[in-house]
Amino acid sequence: MKKTRAVITGVHGWVPDYILTNRELETMVDTNDEWIVTRTGIKERRILKGENKGTSIIGINAVKGLLEKTNTNPEDIELIICATVTPDMPFPATANIIADGVGATKSYSFDISAACSGFLYALTMGSQFIETGMHKKVIVVGADKMSAIIDYQDRATCIIFGDGGGAVLLEPTEEEVGVMDSLLLSDGSGAPYLHMKAGGSRKPATEETVAAREHYAYQEGSTVFKFAVTNMAEVSAQIMDRNQLVADDIAWLVPHQANKRIIDATANRMGIGPEKVMLNIERYGNTTAGTLPLCLWDYESQLKKGDNIILAAFGGGFTWGSIYLKWGYDPK
Ligand code: UT7
């Protein structure tokens, strides 16, 4: 019997209209365009402005576009998984709100929290539900409204992050395409270097936590950078090895967009040239769980059926990982 795999049959992204440029950041903190571009590769990022607008807005817009372009009836969706660290609220899950917003009334839905690796975790999990035969249509969303948890007085973090995300539709196939392999890792001893100090059960919100600016993302940038460079490169090389892939076999690397220097190091370790590396950090910055689907969306028209693609990410937790997939369709 042929193996059933999960294949991505559509991808769509969404970013808010407001563009926060390096020039505008220069008016907010002690930084400059030259430093940001050379140290990170980022020129601008998107910000979701307005009252009462959470990550679900990003997810709903991405999923609506996805349903439309794949001609899918929302009532045929059986499961929606949303990877995010900026849920609309601690509960209910943002995925529940997205499902309601797109009319996926016959689905169940839940969130996954794995920071910048969230989309890899969610895609792996969504694929399992397809491979086992439990579901036929699963949507995986990666989205974050990072501006909700960024301290715009902290120049070391506010320059990197932005808002946005995307979604993919997973369906079964018996062809040799789809999610081929997944390698996921985590190490909670990395928590001190990238976390949010207050607002969880360990340190609920008080006037003091607000005054101490503890409801923002805290990052020791250079420590995270060192772990990210080593681990993202290593896990990508490992997934190539165990699938007997050499650099020439790879059509595309889809790297988490946190810092252009981390992306370059990963591509170098894999031995692949810049022409095969998806890059949009310049325009969107680091959208956490949103970066990978946003890349796939941006490059969709260049992808061909059977392309070997490596996705890789590293982030808070620490969490990191890599997925090997064969693209499932030619440009439409
Ligand atoms: O998304 C998942 C996980 N996150 C990441 O993967 C991010 C990993 N980290 C990074 O990308 C980088 O560490 C940053 C972009 C956050 C910072 O770059 P860096 O090259 O590691 O800088 P640094 O923190 O080591 O700081 C170097 C210098 C310091 O000045 P001194 O002490 O050498 O005088 C900083 O104060 O750069 C200074 N600096 C800045 N200068 C201008 C830090 N931020 C800025 C800034 N503008 N925005």
PDB file of N, CA and C and ligand atoms in Angstrom, residues 30-31 35 39-40 116 155-156 159-160 194 219 221-222 224-225 228 256 258-259 261-262 286 314-315, ligand 1:
ATOM      1  N   ASP A  30      17.513  55.336  20.154  1.00  0.00           N
ATOM      2  CA  ASP A  30      18.839  55.729  19.677  1.00  0.00           C
ATOM      3  C   ASP A  30      19.384  54.636  18.743  1.00  0.00           C
ATOM      4  N   THR A  31      19.025  54.741  17.474  1.00  0.00           N
ATOM      5  CA  THR A  31      19.491  53.763  16.492  1.00  0.00           C
ATOM      6  C   THR A  31      19.627  54.468  15.148  1.00  0.00           C
ATOM      7  N   TRP A  35      22.967  50.904  10.985  1.00  0.00           N
ATOM      8  CA  TRP A  35      23.210  49.850  11.985  1.00  0.00           C
ATOM      9  C   TRP A  35      22.200  48.720  11.793  1.00  0.00           C
ATOM     10  N   ARG A  39      23.424  45.043  10.659  1.00  0.00           N
ATOM     11  CA  ARG A  39      23.397  44.023  11.721  1.00  0.00           C
ATOM     12  C   ARG A  39      22.271  43.008  11.556  1.00  0.00           C
ATOM     13  N   THR A  40      21.179  43.401  10.815  1.00  0.00           N
ATOM     14  CA  THR A  40      20.020  42.493  10.743  1.00  0.00           C
ATOM     15  C   THR A  40      19.486  42.249   9.323  1.00  0.00           C
ATOM     16  N   CYS A 116       9.367  31.162  17.562  1.00  0.00           N
ATOM     17  CA  CYS A 116       9.727  31.279  16.137  1.00  0.00           C
ATOM     18  C   CYS A 116       9.684  29.950  15.412  1.00  0.00           C
ATOM     19  N   ARG A 155      15.991  49.440  22.180  1.00  0.00           N
ATOM     20  CA  ARG A 155      16.477  49.446  20.792  1.00  0.00           C
ATOM     21  C   ARG A 155      17.005  48.089  20.341  1.00  0.00           C
ATOM     22  N   ALA A 156      17.338  47.226  21.321  1.00  0.00           N
ATOM     23  CA  ALA A 156      17.894  45.923  20.947  1.00  0.00           C
ATOM     24  C   ALA A 156      16.816  44.966  20.436  1.00  0.00           C
ATOM     25  N   ILE A 159      13.787  46.894  16.967  1.00  0.00           N
ATOM     26  CA  ILE A 159      14.173  47.024  15.561  1.00  0.00           C
ATOM     27  C   ILE A 159      13.955  45.734  14.767  1.00  0.00           C
ATOM     28  N   ILE A 160      13.874  44.607  15.457  1.00  0.00           N
ATOM     29  CA  ILE A 160      13.804  43.330  14.731  1.00  0.00           C
ATOM     30  C   ILE A 160      12.380  42.931  14.361  1.00  0.00           C
ATOM     31  N   LEU A 194      15.374  34.590  26.364  1.00  0.00           N
ATOM     32  CA  LEU A 194      14.306  35.097  25.492  1.00  0.00           C
ATOM     33  C   LEU A 194      12.964  34.699  26.111  1.00  0.00           C
ATOM     34  N   GLN A 219      14.980  39.970  25.496  1.00  0.00           N
ATOM     35  CA  GLN A 219      15.921  39.131  24.746  1.00  0.00           C
ATOM     36  C   GLN A 219      17.367  39.537  24.998  1.00  0.00           C
ATOM     37  N   GLY A 221      20.127  39.460  23.067  1.00  0.00           N
ATOM     38  CA  GLY A 221      20.316  39.267  21.632  1.00  0.00           C
ATOM     39  C   GLY A 221      21.539  38.465  21.239  1.00  0.00           C
ATOM     40  N   SER A 222      22.701  38.822  21.801  1.00  0.00           N
ATOM     41  CA  SER A 222      23.926  38.183  21.303  1.00  0.00           C
ATOM     42  C   SER A 222      23.992  36.719  21.724  1.00  0.00           C
ATOM     43  N   VAL A 224      21.263  34.723  22.171  1.00  0.00           N
ATOM     44  CA  VAL A 224      20.312  34.032  21.287  1.00  0.00           C
ATOM     45  C   VAL A 224      20.929  33.880  19.900  1.00  0.00           C
ATOM     46  N   PHE A 225      21.607  34.916  19.464  1.00  0.00           N
ATOM     47  CA  PHE A 225      22.236  34.896  18.139  1.00  0.00           C
ATOM     48  C   PHE A 225      23.198  33.702  18.014  1.00  0.00           C
ATOM     49  N   ALA A 228      21.313  30.480  17.847  1.00  0.00           N
ATOM     50  CA  ALA A 228      20.538  30.399  16.600  1.00  0.00           C
ATOM     51  C   ALA A 228      21.441  30.020  15.429  1.00  0.00           C
ATOM     52  N   HIS A 256      13.802  30.856   8.918  1.00  0.00           N
ATOM     53  CA  HIS A 256      13.167  31.843   9.796  1.00  0.00           C
ATOM     54  C   HIS A 256      13.877  33.180   9.596  1.00  0.00           C
ATOM     55  N   ALA A 258      14.951  36.048  11.212  1.00  0.00           N
ATOM     56  CA  ALA A 258      15.226  36.782  12.455  1.00  0.00           C
ATOM     57  C   ALA A 258      16.369  37.749  12.257  1.00  0.00           C
ATOM     58  N   ASN A 259      17.351  37.322  11.473  1.00  0.00           N
ATOM     59  CA  ASN A 259      18.535  38.131  11.252  1.00  0.00           C
ATOM     60  C   ASN A 259      19.227  37.588   9.995  1.00  0.00           C
ATOM     61  N   ARG A 261      22.131  37.638   9.075  1.00  0.00           N
ATOM     62  CA  ARG A 261      23.416  36.961   9.329  1.00  0.00           C
ATOM     63  C   ARG A 261      23.198  35.506   9.750  1.00  0.00           C
ATOM     64  N   ILE A 262      22.103  35.217  10.459  1.00  0.00           N
ATOM     65  CA  ILE A 262      21.793  33.827  10.848  1.00  0.00           C
ATOM     66  C   ILE A 262      21.396  33.042   9.596  1.00  0.00           C
ATOM     67  N   ASN A 286      11.108  40.332  11.691  1.00  0.00           N
ATOM     68  CA  ASN A 286      10.867  39.027  12.314  1.00  0.00           C
ATOM     69  C   ASN A 286       9.420  38.970  12.818  1.00  0.00           C
ATOM     70  N   PHE A 314      14.723  28.864  14.424  1.00  0.00           N
ATOM     71  CA  PHE A 314      15.236  28.823  15.801  1.00  0.00           C
ATOM     72  C   PHE A 314      14.579  29.963  16.561  1.00  0.00           C
ATOM     73  N   GLY A 315      14.200  29.705  17.807  1.00  0.00           N
ATOM     74  CA  GLY A 315      13.602  30.791  18.565  1.00  0.00           C
ATOM     75  C   GLY A 315      13.415  30.492  20.035  1.00  0.00           C
TER      76      GLY A 315
HETATM   77  O1  UT7 B   1      13.579  35.222  16.401  1.00  0.00           O
HETATM   78  C1  UT7 B   1      14.088  34.263  17.178  1.00  0.00           C
HETATM   79  C2  UT7 B   1      15.197  34.545  18.046  1.00  0.00           C
HETATM   80  N1  UT7 B   1      15.851  35.803  17.906  1.00  0.00           N
HETATM   81  C3  UT7 B   1      16.952  35.900  17.146  1.00  0.00           C
HETATM   82  O2  UT7 B   1      17.359  34.996  16.459  1.00  0.00           O
HETATM   83  C4  UT7 B   1      17.709  37.201  17.246  1.00  0.00           C
HETATM   84  C5  UT7 B   1      19.151  36.929  17.526  1.00  0.00           C
HETATM   85  N2  UT7 B   1      19.902  38.127  17.836  1.00  0.00           N
HETATM   86  C6  UT7 B   1      20.166  39.105  16.941  1.00  0.00           C
HETATM   87  O3  UT7 B   1      19.675  39.081  15.823  1.00  0.00           O
HETATM   88  C7  UT7 B   1      21.151  40.171  17.336  1.00  0.00           C
HETATM   89  O4  UT7 B   1      21.747  39.782  18.538  1.00  0.00           O
HETATM   90  C8  UT7 B   1      20.545  41.588  17.498  1.00  0.00           C
HETATM   91  C9  UT7 B   1      20.136  42.145  16.157  1.00  0.00           C
HETATM   92  C10 UT7 B   1      19.361  41.559  18.444  1.00  0.00           C
HETATM   93  C11 UT7 B   1      21.603  42.533  18.081  1.00  0.00           C
HETATM   94  O5  UT7 B   1      22.759  42.514  17.251  1.00  0.00           O
HETATM   95  P1  UT7 B   1      24.197  42.204  17.847  1.00  0.00           P
HETATM   96  O6  UT7 B   1      25.139  42.315  16.734  1.00  0.00           O
HETATM   97  O7  UT7 B   1      24.152  40.897  18.584  1.00  0.00           O
HETATM   98  O8  UT7 B   1      24.399  43.396  18.829  1.00  0.00           O
HETATM   99  P2  UT7 B   1      24.723  43.384  20.393  1.00  0.00           P
HETATM  100  O9  UT7 B   1      23.481  43.149  21.183  1.00  0.00           O
HETATM  101  O10 UT7 B   1      25.921  42.521  20.657  1.00  0.00           O
HETATM  102  O11 UT7 B   1      25.183  44.879  20.586  1.00  0.00           O
HETATM  103  C12 UT7 B   1      26.329  45.433  19.911  1.00  0.00           C
HETATM  104  C13 UT7 B   1      26.339  46.918  20.108  1.00  0.00           C
HETATM  105  C14 UT7 B   1      26.112  47.344  21.562  1.00  0.00           C
HETATM  106  O12 UT7 B   1      26.855  48.522  21.807  1.00  0.00           O
HETATM  107  P3  UT7 B   1      28.262  48.442  22.587  1.00  0.00           P
HETATM  108  O13 UT7 B   1      27.944  47.808  23.906  1.00  0.00           O
HETATM  109  O14 UT7 B   1      29.134  47.585  21.710  1.00  0.00           O
HETATM  110  O15 UT7 B   1      28.657  49.874  22.646  1.00  0.00           O
HETATM  111  C15 UT7 B   1      24.653  47.678  21.597  1.00  0.00           C
HETATM  112  O16 UT7 B   1      24.326  48.596  22.617  1.00  0.00           O
HETATM  113  O17 UT7 B   1      25.275  47.523  19.372  1.00  0.00           O
HETATM  114  C16 UT7 B   1      24.465  48.305  20.234  1.00  0.00           C
HETATM  115  N3  UT7 B   1      23.089  48.256  19.762  1.00  0.00           N
HETATM  116  C17 UT7 B   1      22.587  49.115  18.868  1.00  0.00           C
HETATM  117  N4  UT7 B   1      23.111  50.189  18.255  1.00  0.00           N
HETATM  118  C18 UT7 B   1      22.319  50.858  17.408  1.00  0.00           C
HETATM  119  C19 UT7 B   1      22.140  47.335  20.061  1.00  0.00           C
HETATM  120  N5  UT7 B   1      21.008  47.609  19.402  1.00  0.00           N
HETATM  121  C20 UT7 B   1      21.267  48.714  18.665  1.00  0.00           C
HETATM  122  C21 UT7 B   1      20.484  49.467  17.763  1.00  0.00           C
HETATM  123  N6  UT7 B   1      21.056  50.522  17.169  1.00  0.00           N
HETATM  124  N7  UT7 B   1      19.196  49.158  17.479  1.00  0.00           N
END
